[in-house]
């Protein structure tokens, strides 16, 4: 069962106007969405996006009690401006992004996200477009594979893994999750410790085929640009590169005062101007960590669009 991470913390910081319009850019199982809707007044509205068509279908039942207060759209949150425009929404009171994969994606072997279950090496969140991990590992050159595994997986043995993949594919295409997991395990010299040796490689390949960092960069800017003054953007990350991207984006948009040589000061920021609501990121409480191990690396950052600058 997918338990929404940092649920109360997120809702408390996201919802400033119960009659407002909100975007959940990562609908998933609809866990956060359901609780947002419960906190909204009958005039409040939620637009749920997910690039996974399954998520859009499966949340129909869970959210049906809210009628036309909720609209679900299949698409990438990077395109939220265009997607919301199709239903006449150009400004919102809050945007939530809860990044990463959902439990149903991990649990269904056929989606190919799990190194613990045999399935086709797919890992695309949106199965209607793009290249699968199988295409990636069979077609990219060794250096590209090594760089992706190093950067996105923070895997020190990336070169060895890339070499083993290129060796293995000489005897035929690598098509299955367990096949790739075994190649990685052998390349890094077997199992040590509780985490599977293919964890970081699988994470890297998933992030690469879904262009996750690129979507985040665009999605953050799109979300900020759609906020009404006083509206908030809340982002939950599970990966250090993502958290850094969120932190840096929010910092660029935060209004700073710089003293001028001739006296006085000027305001420095990227449009649109925001103020920070969280200094250090919010992390899970001991209780949540005990109940939900997925919350371990979760970090929540929040900014608010400035009223006037
Ligand atoms: C961690 S889950 C969200 C869980 C959700 N908050 C809940 O409570 O059920 C992440 C979801 O975001 C989706 N996703 C990831 N990147 C996306 C993107 N760029 N655009 C739209 N959806 C995305 C995934 O398909 C997945 O369903």
CSV table of C-alpha atoms and ligand atoms in Angstrom, one decimal:
chain,number,residue,atom,x,y,z
A,1,UNK,CA,0.0,0.0,0.0
A,2,UNK,CA,1.3,3.4,-1.0
A,3,UNK,CA,1.3,5.7,2.1
A,4,UNK,CA,1.6,9.4,1.1
A,5,UNK,CA,4.9,10.8,2.4
A,6,UNK,CA,5.0,13.9,4.7
A,7,UNK,CA,1.3,14.1,4.3
A,8,UNK,CA,0.2,16.5,7.0
A,9,UNK,CA,3.3,18.7,6.7
A,10,UNK,CA,2.7,19.1,3.0
A,11,UNK,CA,-1.0,19.9,3.3
A,12,UNK,CA,-0.5,22.4,6.1
A,13,UNK,CA,2.1,24.2,4.0
A,14,UNK,CA,0.3,23.9,0.7
A,15,UNK,CA,-3.3,25.0,1.4
A,16,UNK,CA,-3.6,28.7,2.1
A,17,UNK,CA,-7.1,29.1,0.6
A,18,UNK,CA,-9.6,26.2,0.9
A,19,UNK,CA,-11.7,27.7,-1.9
A,20,UNK,CA,-8.7,27.8,-4.2
A,21,UNK,CA,-7.4,25.8,-7.2
A,22,UNK,CA,-4.6,23.4,-6.7
A,23,UNK,CA,-2.4,21.2,-9.0
A,24,UNK,CA,-1.1,17.8,-7.9
A,25,UNK,CA,1.5,17.3,-10.6
A,26,UNK,CA,2.2,13.7,-9.5
A,27,UNK,CA,-1.2,12.1,-8.8
A,28,UNK,CA,0.1,8.5,-8.4
A,29,UNK,CA,-2.4,6.6,-6.3
A,30,UNK,CA,-4.1,9.8,-5.3
A,31,UNK,CA,-3.1,9.7,-1.7
A,32,UNK,CA,-2.1,13.3,-1.4
A,33,UNK,CA,-4.9,14.3,-3.8
A,34,UNK,CA,-7.6,12.7,-1.7
A,35,UNK,CA,-6.5,14.5,1.5
A,36,UNK,CA,-6.1,17.8,-0.3
A,37,UNK,CA,-9.7,17.5,-1.6
A,38,UNK,CA,-10.9,16.7,1.9
A,39,UNK,CA,-9.4,20.0,3.2
A,40,UNK,CA,-10.9,22.1,0.4
A,41,UNK,CA,-14.3,23.8,0.6
A,42,UNK,CA,-17.0,22.9,-2.0
A,43,UNK,CA,-15.6,25.8,-4.2
A,44,UNK,CA,-12.1,24.4,-4.1
A,45,UNK,CA,-10.7,22.5,-7.1
A,46,UNK,CA,-7.9,20.1,-7.8
A,47,UNK,CA,-6.2,19.3,-11.0
A,48,UNK,CA,-4.3,16.0,-10.9
A,49,UNK,CA,-1.6,15.2,-13.5
A,50,UNK,CA,0.4,12.1,-14.0
A,51,UNK,CA,2.4,11.0,-17.0
A,52,UNK,CA,1.4,7.4,-16.2
A,53,UNK,CA,-1.9,6.6,-17.8
A,54,UNK,CA,-2.5,3.8,-15.2
A,55,UNK,CA,-2.4,6.4,-12.4
A,56,UNK,CA,-5.0,8.5,-14.2
A,57,UNK,CA,-7.3,5.5,-14.6
A,58,UNK,CA,-6.8,4.0,-11.2
A,59,UNK,CA,-7.6,7.2,-9.3
A,60,UNK,CA,-11.0,7.5,-10.9
A,61,UNK,CA,-12.7,5.3,-8.3
A,62,UNK,CA,-10.8,6.8,-5.3
A,63,UNK,CA,-11.6,10.4,-6.1
A,64,UNK,CA,-15.1,10.0,-7.6
A,65,UNK,CA,-16.9,11.3,-4.5
A,66,UNK,CA,-15.5,14.8,-5.3
A,67,UNK,CA,-17.3,15.1,-8.7
A,68,UNK,CA,-16.2,17.9,-10.8
A,69,UNK,CA,-14.1,19.5,-8.0
A,70,UNK,CA,-11.3,17.2,-9.4
A,71,UNK,CA,-10.0,16.8,-12.9
A,72,UNK,CA,-7.4,14.3,-13.9
A,73,UNK,CA,-5.2,14.8,-16.9
A,74,UNK,CA,-2.6,12.4,-18.4
A,75,UNK,CA,0.6,14.3,-19.1
A,76,UNK,CA,4.0,15.5,-17.8
A,77,UNK,CA,4.0,18.2,-15.1
A,78,UNK,CA,6.6,19.9,-17.2
A,79,UNK,CA,3.7,20.8,-19.5
A,80,UNK,CA,1.3,21.8,-16.7
A,81,UNK,CA,0.7,25.3,-18.2
A,82,UNK,CA,-0.5,23.9,-21.5
A,83,UNK,CA,-2.4,21.0,-19.9
A,84,UNK,CA,-4.3,23.3,-17.5
A,85,UNK,CA,-5.0,25.8,-20.2
A,86,UNK,CA,-7.0,23.1,-22.1
A,87,UNK,CA,-9.5,23.2,-19.2
A,88,UNK,CA,-9.4,27.0,-18.8
A,89,UNK,CA,-7.0,27.2,-15.8
A,90,UNK,CA,-4.1,29.6,-16.0
A,91,UNK,CA,-3.6,30.6,-12.3
A,92,UNK,CA,-3.6,28.4,-9.2
A,93,UNK,CA,-3.2,28.8,-5.4
A,94,UNK,CA,-0.8,25.9,-5.0
A,95,UNK,CA,1.3,23.2,-6.8
A,96,UNK,CA,2.4,19.9,-5.3
A,97,UNK,CA,5.1,17.7,-6.8
A,98,UNK,CA,5.9,14.4,-5.0
A,99,UNK,CA,8.6,13.0,-7.2
A,100,UNK,CA,9.8,9.5,-7.9
A,101,UNK,CA,7.9,6.3,-8.6
A,102,UNK,CA,4.7,5.1,-7.0
A,103,UNK,CA,4.2,1.7,-5.4
A,104,UNK,CA,2.0,0.3,-8.1
A,105,UNK,CA,4.7,1.1,-10.6
A,106,UNK,CA,7.2,-0.8,-8.5
A,107,UNK,CA,4.9,-3.7,-7.7
A,108,UNK,CA,3.8,-4.6,-11.2
A,109,UNK,CA,6.6,-6.7,-12.7
A,110,UNK,CA,5.4,-6.0,-16.2
A,111,UNK,CA,6.4,-2.3,-15.8
A,112,UNK,CA,10.0,-3.3,-15.4
A,113,UNK,CA,10.9,-1.0,-12.5
A,114,UNK,CA,11.9,-3.6,-10.0
A,115,UNK,CA,15.2,-5.5,-9.9
A,116,UNK,CA,13.5,-8.0,-7.6
A,117,UNK,CA,10.7,-9.1,-9.9
A,118,UNK,CA,11.2,-10.6,-13.4
A,119,UNK,CA,9.7,-8.4,-16.1
A,120,UNK,CA,10.5,-6.7,-19.4
A,121,UNK,CA,13.1,-3.9,-18.9
A,122,UNK,CA,10.8,-1.0,-19.5
A,123,UNK,CA,10.6,1.6,-16.7
A,124,UNK,CA,8.9,4.2,-18.7
A,125,UNK,CA,6.4,6.1,-16.6
A,126,UNK,CA,4.6,7.1,-19.8
A,127,UNK,CA,4.3,4.0,-21.9
A,128,UNK,CA,2.8,5.8,-24.8
A,129,UNK,CA,6.2,7.4,-25.7
A,130,UNK,CA,10.0,7.3,-25.4
A,131,UNK,CA,12.6,4.6,-25.2
A,132,UNK,CA,12.5,1.8,-22.7
A,133,UNK,CA,15.5,0.9,-20.5
A,134,UNK,CA,16.0,-2.2,-22.8
A,135,UNK,CA,16.5,0.1,-25.7
A,136,UNK,CA,18.8,2.3,-23.7
A,137,UNK,CA,21.1,-0.5,-22.3
A,138,UNK,CA,21.3,-2.2,-25.7
A,139,UNK,CA,21.9,0.9,-27.8
A,140,UNK,CA,23.9,3.5,-25.9
A,141,UNK,CA,27.7,3.4,-25.9
A,142,UNK,CA,29.7,2.3,-22.9
A,143,UNK,CA,30.8,5.8,-21.9
A,144,UNK,CA,27.2,7.2,-22.0
A,145,UNK,CA,26.0,4.3,-19.9
A,146,UNK,CA,28.9,4.8,-17.4
A,147,UNK,CA,28.3,8.5,-17.1
A,148,UNK,CA,24.5,8.1,-16.6
A,149,UNK,CA,25.0,5.4,-13.9
A,150,UNK,CA,27.6,7.5,-12.2
A,151,UNK,CA,25.7,10.8,-12.2
A,152,UNK,CA,22.1,9.7,-11.7
A,153,UNK,CA,22.9,6.6,-9.6
A,154,UNK,CA,25.8,8.1,-7.7
A,155,UNK,CA,27.3,4.6,-8.3
A,156,UNK,CA,31.1,4.5,-7.9
A,157,UNK,CA,31.5,1.3,-9.9
A,158,UNK,CA,29.7,2.7,-12.9
A,159,UNK,CA,32.5,2.0,-15.4
A,160,UNK,CA,32.7,-1.7,-14.4
A,161,UNK,CA,28.9,-1.9,-14.7
A,162,UNK,CA,28.8,-0.3,-18.1
A,163,UNK,CA,31.6,-2.6,-19.4
A,164,UNK,CA,29.7,-5.6,-18.1
A,165,UNK,CA,26.5,-4.5,-19.9
A,166,UNK,CA,28.3,-3.9,-23.2
A,167,UNK,CA,30.0,-7.4,-22.8
A,168,UNK,CA,26.7,-9.1,-22.1
A,169,UNK,CA,24.8,-7.6,-25.0
A,170,UNK,CA,27.4,-9.1,-27.4
A,171,UNK,CA,25.6,-12.4,-26.9
A,172,UNK,CA,22.1,-11.0,-27.4
A,173,UNK,CA,19.8,-8.2,-26.3
A,174,UNK,CA,19.3,-7.7,-22.6
A,175,UNK,CA,15.5,-7.7,-22.2
A,176,UNK,CA,14.6,-8.7,-18.6
A,177,UNK,CA,14.9,-7.0,-15.3
A,178,UNK,CA,16.5,-10.0,-13.5
A,179,UNK,CA,19.0,-10.4,-16.3
A,180,UNK,CA,20.2,-6.8,-15.9
A,181,UNK,CA,20.2,-7.1,-12.1
A,182,UNK,CA,22.4,-10.2,-12.3
A,183,UNK,CA,24.8,-8.5,-14.7
A,184,UNK,CA,25.2,-5.6,-12.3
A,185,UNK,CA,25.5,-7.8,-9.3
A,186,UNK,CA,28.3,-9.8,-10.9
A,187,UNK,CA,30.1,-6.7,-12.1
A,188,UNK,CA,30.2,-5.1,-8.6
A,189,UNK,CA,31.4,-8.3,-7.0
A,190,UNK,CA,28.3,-9.7,-5.5
A,191,UNK,CA,26.1,-8.6,-2.6
A,192,UNK,CA,27.3,-6.7,0.4
A,193,UNK,CA,24.9,-5.3,3.0
A,194,UNK,CA,21.1,-5.1,2.9
A,195,UNK,CA,20.6,-3.1,-0.4
A,196,UNK,CA,20.6,-4.9,-3.7
A,197,UNK,CA,23.8,-4.0,-5.7
A,198,UNK,CA,21.6,-3.0,-8.7
A,199,UNK,CA,19.6,-0.4,-6.7
A,200,UNK,CA,21.6,2.6,-7.9
A,201,UNK,CA,21.9,1.4,-11.5
A,202,UNK,CA,18.2,0.8,-11.8
A,203,UNK,CA,17.5,4.3,-10.3
A,204,UNK,CA,19.9,5.9,-12.8
A,205,UNK,CA,18.4,4.2,-15.8
A,206,UNK,CA,14.9,5.0,-14.7
A,207,UNK,CA,15.8,8.7,-14.3
A,208,UNK,CA,17.5,8.7,-17.6
A,209,UNK,CA,14.7,7.1,-19.7
A,210,UNK,CA,12.1,9.3,-18.1
A,211,UNK,CA,14.3,12.4,-18.4
A,212,UNK,CA,13.3,13.1,-14.8
A,213,UNK,CA,15.7,16.0,-14.0
A,214,UNK,CA,14.8,17.7,-17.3
A,215,UNK,CA,11.1,17.5,-16.4
A,216,UNK,CA,11.7,18.8,-12.9
A,217,UNK,CA,13.7,21.8,-14.1
A,218,UNK,CA,10.8,22.8,-16.5
A,219,UNK,CA,8.1,21.8,-14.1
A,220,UNK,CA,9.5,24.0,-11.3
A,221,UNK,CA,9.5,27.0,-13.5
A,222,UNK,CA,6.0,26.2,-14.9
A,223,UNK,CA,4.6,25.8,-11.4
A,224,UNK,CA,6.1,29.0,-10.1
A,225,UNK,CA,4.8,30.9,-13.1
A,226,UNK,CA,1.2,29.6,-12.6
A,227,UNK,CA,1.0,30.7,-8.9
A,228,UNK,CA,-1.2,33.5,-7.8
A,229,UNK,CA,0.4,36.0,-5.4
A,230,UNK,CA,0.4,34.2,-2.0
A,231,UNK,CA,0.2,30.8,-3.7
A,232,UNK,CA,2.6,28.1,-2.8
A,233,UNK,CA,4.8,25.5,-4.4
A,234,UNK,CA,5.6,22.4,-2.4
A,235,UNK,CA,8.0,19.8,-3.7
A,236,UNK,CA,9.0,16.4,-2.1
A,237,UNK,CA,12.2,14.9,-3.4
A,238,UNK,CA,13.9,11.5,-2.8
A,239,UNK,CA,17.2,12.1,-4.5
A,240,UNK,CA,20.0,14.5,-3.8
A,241,UNK,CA,20.3,15.8,-7.4
A,242,UNK,CA,16.6,16.6,-7.4
A,243,UNK,CA,16.7,18.3,-4.0
A,244,UNK,CA,19.6,20.4,-5.1
A,245,UNK,CA,17.7,21.4,-8.2
A,246,UNK,CA,14.7,22.5,-6.2
A,247,UNK,CA,16.9,24.3,-3.7
A,248,UNK,CA,18.7,26.2,-6.4
A,249,UNK,CA,15.6,27.1,-8.3
A,250,UNK,CA,13.8,28.4,-5.2
A,251,UNK,CA,17.0,30.3,-4.3
A,252,UNK,CA,17.2,32.0,-7.8
A,253,UNK,CA,13.6,33.2,-7.4
A,254,UNK,CA,13.9,34.4,-3.7
A,255,UNK,CA,14.1,38.1,-3.4
A,256,UNK,CA,17.4,39.3,-2.0
A,257,UNK,CA,18.5,42.9,-1.2
A,258,UNK,CA,21.8,44.1,-2.5
A,259,UNK,CA,23.5,47.3,-1.2
A,260,UNK,CA,24.5,49.7,-3.9
A,261,UNK,CA,27.8,51.5,-3.9
A,262,UNK,CA,26.1,54.9,-4.2
A,263,UNK,CA,23.9,54.1,-1.3
A,264,UNK,CA,20.5,52.5,-1.1
A,265,UNK,CA,19.8,48.9,-2.3
A,266,UNK,CA,18.3,47.0,-5.1
A,267,UNK,CA,16.2,43.8,-5.2
A,268,UNK,CA,17.8,40.9,-6.9
A,269,UNK,CA,15.8,37.8,-8.1
A,270,UNK,CA,14.6,35.9,-11.1
A,271,UNK,CA,11.0,36.4,-12.1
A,272,UNK,CA,8.6,35.4,-10.6
A,273,UNK,CA,9.6,36.5,-7.1
A,274,UNK,CA,9.1,34.1,-4.2
A,275,UNK,CA,9.8,34.0,-0.5
A,276,UNK,CA,11.0,30.9,1.3
A,277,UNK,CA,8.5,29.1,3.6
A,278,UNK,CA,10.9,26.4,4.6
A,279,UNK,CA,14.6,27.2,5.4
A,280,UNK,CA,16.0,23.7,5.9
A,281,UNK,CA,13.9,21.1,4.1
A,282,UNK,CA,11.2,19.4,6.2
A,283,UNK,CA,11.9,15.7,6.8
A,284,UNK,CA,9.9,12.8,8.2
A,285,UNK,CA,9.3,12.4,11.9
A,286,UNK,CA,10.6,9.4,13.8
A,287,UNK,CA,7.1,8.0,13.8
A,288,UNK,CA,6.7,8.3,10.1
A,289,UNK,CA,10.1,6.7,9.5
A,290,UNK,CA,9.1,3.8,11.7
A,291,UNK,CA,5.9,3.4,9.7
A,292,UNK,CA,7.1,4.0,6.2
A,293,UNK,CA,10.7,3.3,5.2
A,294,UNK,CA,10.2,5.2,1.9
A,295,UNK,CA,10.1,8.4,3.9
A,296,UNK,CA,13.8,8.0,4.8
A,297,UNK,CA,15.2,10.2,2.0
A,298,UNK,CA,12.1,12.5,1.6
A,299,UNK,CA,12.7,16.3,1.7
A,300,UNK,CA,10.0,18.9,1.4
A,301,UNK,CA,10.7,22.4,0.3
A,302,UNK,CA,8.1,25.2,0.0
A,303,UNK,CA,8.1,28.7,-1.4
A,304,UNK,CA,5.3,31.3,-1.7
A,305,UNK,CA,4.8,33.7,-4.6
A,306,UNK,CA,5.4,37.3,-3.4
A,307,UNK,CA,2.4,39.5,-3.2
A,308,UNK,CA,4.3,42.6,-4.3
A,309,UNK,CA,8.0,43.3,-4.6
B,1,LIG,C1,5.7,9.1,-5.6
B,1,LIG,S1,4.4,9.0,-6.7
B,1,LIG,C2,3.2,10.1,-6.2
B,1,LIG,C3,2.3,9.5,-5.1
B,1,LIG,C4,1.1,10.4,-4.7
B,1,LIG,N1,1.5,11.7,-4.2
B,1,LIG,C5,0.2,9.7,-3.8
B,1,LIG,O1,0.0,10.1,-2.7
B,1,LIG,O2,-0.4,8.6,-4.2
B,1,LIG,C6,5.0,9.8,-8.1
B,1,LIG,C7,4.1,9.8,-9.3
B,1,LIG,O3,4.5,10.9,-10.1
B,1,LIG,C8,4.5,10.5,-11.5
B,1,LIG,N2,5.4,11.3,-12.2
B,1,LIG,C9,6.8,11.3,-12.1
B,1,LIG,N3,7.3,12.3,-12.8
B,1,LIG,C10,6.3,12.9,-13.5
B,1,LIG,C11,6.2,14.0,-14.4
B,1,LIG,N4,7.3,14.6,-14.9
B,1,LIG,N5,5.0,14.4,-14.8
B,1,LIG,C12,3.8,13.8,-14.3
B,1,LIG,N6,3.9,12.7,-13.5
B,1,LIG,C13,5.1,12.3,-13.0
B,1,LIG,C14,4.8,9.0,-11.5
B,1,LIG,O4,4.2,8.4,-12.7
B,1,LIG,C15,4.1,8.5,-10.2
B,1,LIG,O5,2.8,8.1,-10.4
